[in-house]
Short mmCIF file of C-alpha atoms in Angstrom, two decimals:
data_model
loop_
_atom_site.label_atom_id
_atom_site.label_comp_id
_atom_site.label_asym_id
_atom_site.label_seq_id
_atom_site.Cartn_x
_atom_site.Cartn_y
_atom_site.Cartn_z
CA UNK A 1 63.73 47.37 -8.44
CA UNK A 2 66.87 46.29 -10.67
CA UNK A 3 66.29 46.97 -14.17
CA UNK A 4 68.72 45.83 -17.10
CA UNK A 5 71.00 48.63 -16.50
CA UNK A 6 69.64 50.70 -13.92
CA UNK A 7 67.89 50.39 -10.11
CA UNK A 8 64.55 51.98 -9.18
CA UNK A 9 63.44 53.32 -5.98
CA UNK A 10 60.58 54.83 -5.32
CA UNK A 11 60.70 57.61 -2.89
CA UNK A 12 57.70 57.78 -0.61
CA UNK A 13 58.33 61.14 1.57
CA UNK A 14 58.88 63.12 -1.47
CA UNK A 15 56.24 61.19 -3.87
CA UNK A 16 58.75 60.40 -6.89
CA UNK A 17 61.19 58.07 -8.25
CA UNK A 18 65.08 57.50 -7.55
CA UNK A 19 66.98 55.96 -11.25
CA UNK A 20 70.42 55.16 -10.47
CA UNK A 21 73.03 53.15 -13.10
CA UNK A 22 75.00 50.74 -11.94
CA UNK A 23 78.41 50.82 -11.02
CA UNK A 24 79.93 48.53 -13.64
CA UNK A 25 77.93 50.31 -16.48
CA UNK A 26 79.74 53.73 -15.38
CA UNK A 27 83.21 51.69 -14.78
CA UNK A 28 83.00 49.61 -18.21
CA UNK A 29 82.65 52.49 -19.81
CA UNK A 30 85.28 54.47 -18.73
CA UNK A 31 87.50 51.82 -19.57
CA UNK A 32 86.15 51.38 -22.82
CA UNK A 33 86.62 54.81 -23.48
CA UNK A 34 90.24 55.06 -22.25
CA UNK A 35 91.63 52.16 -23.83
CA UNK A 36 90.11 53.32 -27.54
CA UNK A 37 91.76 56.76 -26.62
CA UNK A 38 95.26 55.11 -26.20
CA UNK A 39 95.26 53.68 -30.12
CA UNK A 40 95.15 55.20 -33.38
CA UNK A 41 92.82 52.53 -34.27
CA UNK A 42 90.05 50.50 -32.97
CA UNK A 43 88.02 47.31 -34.03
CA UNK A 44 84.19 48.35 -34.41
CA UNK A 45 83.20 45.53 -32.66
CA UNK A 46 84.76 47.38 -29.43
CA UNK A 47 82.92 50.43 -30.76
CA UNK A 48 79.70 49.24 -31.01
CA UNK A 49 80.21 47.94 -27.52
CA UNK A 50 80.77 51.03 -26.33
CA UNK A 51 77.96 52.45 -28.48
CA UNK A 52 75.83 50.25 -25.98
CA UNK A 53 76.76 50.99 -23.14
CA UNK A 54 77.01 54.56 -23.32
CA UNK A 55 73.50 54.28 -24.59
CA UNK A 56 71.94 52.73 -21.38
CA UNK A 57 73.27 56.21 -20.17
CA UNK A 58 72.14 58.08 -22.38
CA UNK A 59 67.98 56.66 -21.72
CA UNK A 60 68.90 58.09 -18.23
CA UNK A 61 70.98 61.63 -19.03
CA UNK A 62 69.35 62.87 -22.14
CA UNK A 63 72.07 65.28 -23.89
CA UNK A 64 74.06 62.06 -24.22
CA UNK A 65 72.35 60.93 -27.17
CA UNK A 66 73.62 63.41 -29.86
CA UNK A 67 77.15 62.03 -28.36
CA UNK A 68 76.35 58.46 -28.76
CA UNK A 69 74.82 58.98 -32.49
CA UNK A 70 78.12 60.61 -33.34
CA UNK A 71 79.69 57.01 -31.97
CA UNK A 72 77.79 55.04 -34.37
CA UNK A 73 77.56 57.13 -37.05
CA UNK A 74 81.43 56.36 -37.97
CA UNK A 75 80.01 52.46 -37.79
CA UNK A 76 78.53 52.85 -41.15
CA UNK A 77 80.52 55.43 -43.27
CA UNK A 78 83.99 53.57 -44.73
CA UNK A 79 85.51 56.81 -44.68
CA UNK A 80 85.81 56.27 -41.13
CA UNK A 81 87.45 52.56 -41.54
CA UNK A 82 91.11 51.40 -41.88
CA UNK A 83 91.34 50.23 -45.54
CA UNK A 84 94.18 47.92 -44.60
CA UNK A 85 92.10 46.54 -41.91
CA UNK A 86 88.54 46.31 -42.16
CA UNK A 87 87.71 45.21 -38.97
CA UNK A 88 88.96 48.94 -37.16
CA UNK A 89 88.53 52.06 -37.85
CA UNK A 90 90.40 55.46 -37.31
CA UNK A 91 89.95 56.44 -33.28
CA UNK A 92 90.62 60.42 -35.06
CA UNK A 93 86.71 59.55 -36.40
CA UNK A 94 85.40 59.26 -32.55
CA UNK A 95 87.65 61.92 -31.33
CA UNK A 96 84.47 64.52 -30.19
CA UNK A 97 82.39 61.91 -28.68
CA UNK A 98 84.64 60.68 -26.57
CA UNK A 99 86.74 63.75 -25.33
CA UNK A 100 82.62 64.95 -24.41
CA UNK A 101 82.24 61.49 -22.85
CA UNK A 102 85.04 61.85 -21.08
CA UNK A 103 85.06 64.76 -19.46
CA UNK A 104 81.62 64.26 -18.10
CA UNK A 105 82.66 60.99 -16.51
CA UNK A 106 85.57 63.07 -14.91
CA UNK A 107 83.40 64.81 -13.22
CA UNK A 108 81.05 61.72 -11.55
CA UNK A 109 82.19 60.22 -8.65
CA UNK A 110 80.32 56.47 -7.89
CA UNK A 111 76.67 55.86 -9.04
CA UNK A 112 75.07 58.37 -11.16
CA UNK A 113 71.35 59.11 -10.16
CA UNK A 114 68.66 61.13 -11.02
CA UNK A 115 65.18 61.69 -9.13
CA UNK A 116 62.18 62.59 -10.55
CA UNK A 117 59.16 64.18 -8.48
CA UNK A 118 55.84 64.21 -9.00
CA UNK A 119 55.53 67.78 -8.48
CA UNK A 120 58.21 68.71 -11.02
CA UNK A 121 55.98 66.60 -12.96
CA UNK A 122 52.82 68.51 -12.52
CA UNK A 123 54.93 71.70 -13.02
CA UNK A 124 54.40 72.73 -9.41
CA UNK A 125 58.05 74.12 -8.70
CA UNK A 126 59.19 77.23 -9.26
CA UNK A 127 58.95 79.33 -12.58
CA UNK A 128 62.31 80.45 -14.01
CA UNK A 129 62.74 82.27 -17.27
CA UNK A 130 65.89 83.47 -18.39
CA UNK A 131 65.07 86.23 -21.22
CA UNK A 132 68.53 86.83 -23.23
CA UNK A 133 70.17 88.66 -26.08
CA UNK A 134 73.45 89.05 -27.85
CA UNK A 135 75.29 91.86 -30.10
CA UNK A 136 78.60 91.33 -32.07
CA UNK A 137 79.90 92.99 -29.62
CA UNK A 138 78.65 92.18 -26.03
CA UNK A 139 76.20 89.66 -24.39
CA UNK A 140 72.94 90.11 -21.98
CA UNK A 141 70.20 88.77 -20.00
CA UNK A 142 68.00 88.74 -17.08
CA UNK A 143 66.20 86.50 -14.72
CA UNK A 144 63.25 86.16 -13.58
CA UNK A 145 61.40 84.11 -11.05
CA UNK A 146 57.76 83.90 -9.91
CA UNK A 147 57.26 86.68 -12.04
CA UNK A 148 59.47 88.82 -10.57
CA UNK A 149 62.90 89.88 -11.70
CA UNK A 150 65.83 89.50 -9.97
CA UNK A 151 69.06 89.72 -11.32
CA UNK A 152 70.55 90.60 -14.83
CA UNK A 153 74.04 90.66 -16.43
CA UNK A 154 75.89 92.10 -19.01
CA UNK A 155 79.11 91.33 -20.33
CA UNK A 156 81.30 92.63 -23.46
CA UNK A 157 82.84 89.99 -26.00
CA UNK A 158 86.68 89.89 -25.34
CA UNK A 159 89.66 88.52 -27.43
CA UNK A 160 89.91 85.41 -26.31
CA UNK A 161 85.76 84.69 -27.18
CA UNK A 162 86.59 85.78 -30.89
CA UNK A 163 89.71 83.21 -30.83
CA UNK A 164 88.06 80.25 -29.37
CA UNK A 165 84.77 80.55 -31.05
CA UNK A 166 86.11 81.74 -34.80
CA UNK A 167 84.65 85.05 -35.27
CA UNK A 168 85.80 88.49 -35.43
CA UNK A 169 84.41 91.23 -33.32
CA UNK A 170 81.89 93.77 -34.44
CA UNK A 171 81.14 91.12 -37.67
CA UNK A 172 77.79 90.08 -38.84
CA UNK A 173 78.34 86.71 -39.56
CA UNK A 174 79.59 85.65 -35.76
CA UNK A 175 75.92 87.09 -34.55
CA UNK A 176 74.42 82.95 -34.61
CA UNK A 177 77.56 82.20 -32.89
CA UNK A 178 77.37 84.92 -30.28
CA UNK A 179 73.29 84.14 -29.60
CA UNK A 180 74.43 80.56 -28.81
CA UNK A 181 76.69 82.06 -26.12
CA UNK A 182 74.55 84.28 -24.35
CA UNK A 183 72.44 81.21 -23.52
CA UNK A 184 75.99 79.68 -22.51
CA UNK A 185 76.39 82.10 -20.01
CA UNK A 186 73.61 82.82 -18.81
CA UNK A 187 72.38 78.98 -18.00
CA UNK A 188 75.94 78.35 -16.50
CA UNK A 189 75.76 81.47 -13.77
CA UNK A 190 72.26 80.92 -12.98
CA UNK A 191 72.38 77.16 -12.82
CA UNK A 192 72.42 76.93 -8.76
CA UNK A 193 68.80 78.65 -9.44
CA UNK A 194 67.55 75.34 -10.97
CA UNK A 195 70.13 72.32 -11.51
CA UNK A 196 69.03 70.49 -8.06
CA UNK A 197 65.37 70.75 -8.12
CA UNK A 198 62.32 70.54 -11.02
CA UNK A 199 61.81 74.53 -11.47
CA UNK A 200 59.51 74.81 -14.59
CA UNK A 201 62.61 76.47 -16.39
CA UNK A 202 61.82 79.05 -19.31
CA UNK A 203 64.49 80.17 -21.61
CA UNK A 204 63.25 83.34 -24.03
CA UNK A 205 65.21 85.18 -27.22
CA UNK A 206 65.04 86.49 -30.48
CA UNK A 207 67.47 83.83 -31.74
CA UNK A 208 66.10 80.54 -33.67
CA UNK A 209 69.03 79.28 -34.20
CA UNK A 210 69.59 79.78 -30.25
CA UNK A 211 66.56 77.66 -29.55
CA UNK A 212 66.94 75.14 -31.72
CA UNK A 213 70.11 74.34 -30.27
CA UNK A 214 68.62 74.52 -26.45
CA UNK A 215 66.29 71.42 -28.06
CA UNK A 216 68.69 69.33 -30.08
CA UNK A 217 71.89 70.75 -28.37
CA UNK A 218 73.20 70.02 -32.27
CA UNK A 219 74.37 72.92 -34.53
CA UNK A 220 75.86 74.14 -37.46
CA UNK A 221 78.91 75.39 -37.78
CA UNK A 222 82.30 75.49 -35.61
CA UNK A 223 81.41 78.00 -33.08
CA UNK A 224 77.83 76.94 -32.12
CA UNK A 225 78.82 73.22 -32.62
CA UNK A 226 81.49 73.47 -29.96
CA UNK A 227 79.21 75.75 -27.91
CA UNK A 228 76.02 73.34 -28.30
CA UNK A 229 78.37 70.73 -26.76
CA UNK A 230 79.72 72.71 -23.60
CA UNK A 231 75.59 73.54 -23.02
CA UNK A 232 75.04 69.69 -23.03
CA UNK A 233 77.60 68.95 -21.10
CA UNK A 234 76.17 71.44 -18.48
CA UNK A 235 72.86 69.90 -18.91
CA UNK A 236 73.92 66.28 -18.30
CA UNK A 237 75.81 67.99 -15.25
CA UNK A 238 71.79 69.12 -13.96
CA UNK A 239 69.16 67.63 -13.23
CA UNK A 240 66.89 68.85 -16.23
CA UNK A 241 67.20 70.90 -19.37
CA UNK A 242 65.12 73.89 -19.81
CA UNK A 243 61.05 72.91 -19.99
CA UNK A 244 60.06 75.77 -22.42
CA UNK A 245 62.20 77.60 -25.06
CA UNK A 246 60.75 80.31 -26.98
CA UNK A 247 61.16 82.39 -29.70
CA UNK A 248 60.56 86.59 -28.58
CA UNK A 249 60.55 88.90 -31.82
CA UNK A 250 63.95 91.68 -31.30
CA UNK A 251 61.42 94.52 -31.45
CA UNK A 252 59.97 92.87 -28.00
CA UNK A 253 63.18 91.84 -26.32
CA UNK A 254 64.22 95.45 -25.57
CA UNK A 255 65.83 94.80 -21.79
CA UNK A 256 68.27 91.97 -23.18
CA UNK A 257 68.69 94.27 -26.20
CA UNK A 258 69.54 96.98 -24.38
CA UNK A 259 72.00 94.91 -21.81
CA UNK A 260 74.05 93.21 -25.17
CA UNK A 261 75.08 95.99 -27.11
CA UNK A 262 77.32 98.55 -24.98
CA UNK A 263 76.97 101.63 -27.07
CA UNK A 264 73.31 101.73 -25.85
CA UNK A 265 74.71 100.76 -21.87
CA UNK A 266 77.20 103.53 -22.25
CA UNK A 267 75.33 106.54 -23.60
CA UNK A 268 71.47 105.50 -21.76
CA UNK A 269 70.44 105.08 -18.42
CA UNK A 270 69.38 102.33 -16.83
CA UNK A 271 65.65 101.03 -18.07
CA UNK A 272 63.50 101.67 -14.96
CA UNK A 273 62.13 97.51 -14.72
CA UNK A 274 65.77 96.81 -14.32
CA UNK A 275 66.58 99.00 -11.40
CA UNK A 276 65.08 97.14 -8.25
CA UNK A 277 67.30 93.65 -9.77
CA UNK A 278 70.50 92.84 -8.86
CA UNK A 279 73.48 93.14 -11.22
CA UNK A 280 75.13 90.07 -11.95
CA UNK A 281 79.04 90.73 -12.70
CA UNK A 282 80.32 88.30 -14.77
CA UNK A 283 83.95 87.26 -14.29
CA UNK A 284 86.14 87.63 -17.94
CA UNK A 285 86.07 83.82 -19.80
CA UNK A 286 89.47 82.49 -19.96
CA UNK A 287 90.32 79.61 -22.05
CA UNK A 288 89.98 77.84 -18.33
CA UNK A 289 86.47 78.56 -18.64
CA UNK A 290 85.77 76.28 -21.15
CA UNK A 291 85.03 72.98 -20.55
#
């Protein structure tokens, strides 16, 4: 079935539904997007055009739509238009949306698709919770599936993570900054687990600001902000973002505790539910890391 922007098709062996865009959507916007990045200015007519289009992808890949309300946003404040010209506005205004946009497209090659099941529907796949915790001076977390866990990691904060994300090491007021990246990491190395299939996908920690980001993949301040966007841009990447966040009081969270802060790895052993998992090692982030 053609749709407006998309095609439908339902799947009969696997009992779902196959959404693909069309080619010229993906292709129109590229263009769109490259041509406003080669000007200092734009007209807002081509704006809003591109506002369009990039929304018929965003029904389709959900963590677009913070992206394209920061594309229409600039629409309606003047700060963002040329006063010489009132037809254009500044390209510097649309500068986050569209470096986001385009690096995702970068990364598609031909039709984008997703397909939907009616057993990830019905929850039927497998259960994957990710419990996690950070320190202001290392990172942690473990996985579990089916109930059982099976691998955890932990990794210290280096240089480089204070420089790119604003924050010095050991200080109290990078802690939101360092929750957000725990859930970074952790949802990056474990996303094989659950990017190409429905797993009922459970993400746990003593963070609100952490989870509330997960959900709106918006957030305050430079370092989350620009780690909310590298998390949607790993979500649009997958198939589905996590089904259940939750909030798990510190006093509770004693295994991710434990893994984040390094004074306790260093001077205790092991916890005994952590013994039979595997150990994750994470590889040091470079600036190539980041997206």
């Amino acid at each position: 079935i053609s749709w407006t922007s998309a095609r439908l098709n339902i799947m009969t062996d696997t009992y779902g539904v196959e959404v693909s865009l069309k080619d010229e959507i993906l292709e129109d916007v590229k263009d769109n997007i490259s041509n406003i990045q080669a000007y200092n200015r734009v007209q807002l007519r081509t704006v809003r055009q591109l506002a369009g289009r990039a929304n018929c992808i965003g029904s389709l890949v959900h963590p677009w739509r913070p992206f394209v309300a920061m594309l229409w946003a600039p629409l309606y404040d003047k700060r963002a238009h040329c006063s010489d010209m009132p037809t254009h506005m500044w390209t510097k205004a649309l500068d986050i949306p569209l470096r986001w946009m385009s690096a995702f497209l970068a990364g598609t090659k031909g039709t984008l698709t997703r397909s939907y099941t009616l057993e990830g529907y019905l929850g039927e796949g497998t259960s994957v919770e990710i419990v996690m915790d950070a320190s202001t001076r290392g990172l942690g977390a473990y996985l579990v599936e089916d109930g059982v866990l099976q691998e955890f990691f932990y990794s210290d904060l280096s240089d480089t993570d204070a420089a790119i994300c604003g924050h010095r090491l050991g200080c109290s007021d990078g802690q939101q900054t360092w929750e957000a990246l725990v859930a970074l990491v952790a949802l990056r190395i474990w996303s094989p687990r659950w990017r190409n299939k429905r797993s009922c996908l459970r993400v746990l920690g003593d963070s609100v600001t952490a989870m509330v980001l997960l959900l709106k993949l918006k957030a305050k301040g430079a370092g989350p902000a620009l780690i909310a966007r590298e998390i949607a841009l790993d979500m649009a990447d997958a198939l589905y973002q996590p089904s259940v966040v939750g909030h798990l009081p510190g006093v509770a969270n004693t295994l991710a505790d434990y893994l984040s802060r390094p004074e306790k790895r260093n001077s205790l052993p092991l916890p005994a539910a952590l013994r039979q998992a595997r150990r994750r090692v994470i590889a040091p982030r470079g600036r190539r890391w980041w997206r």
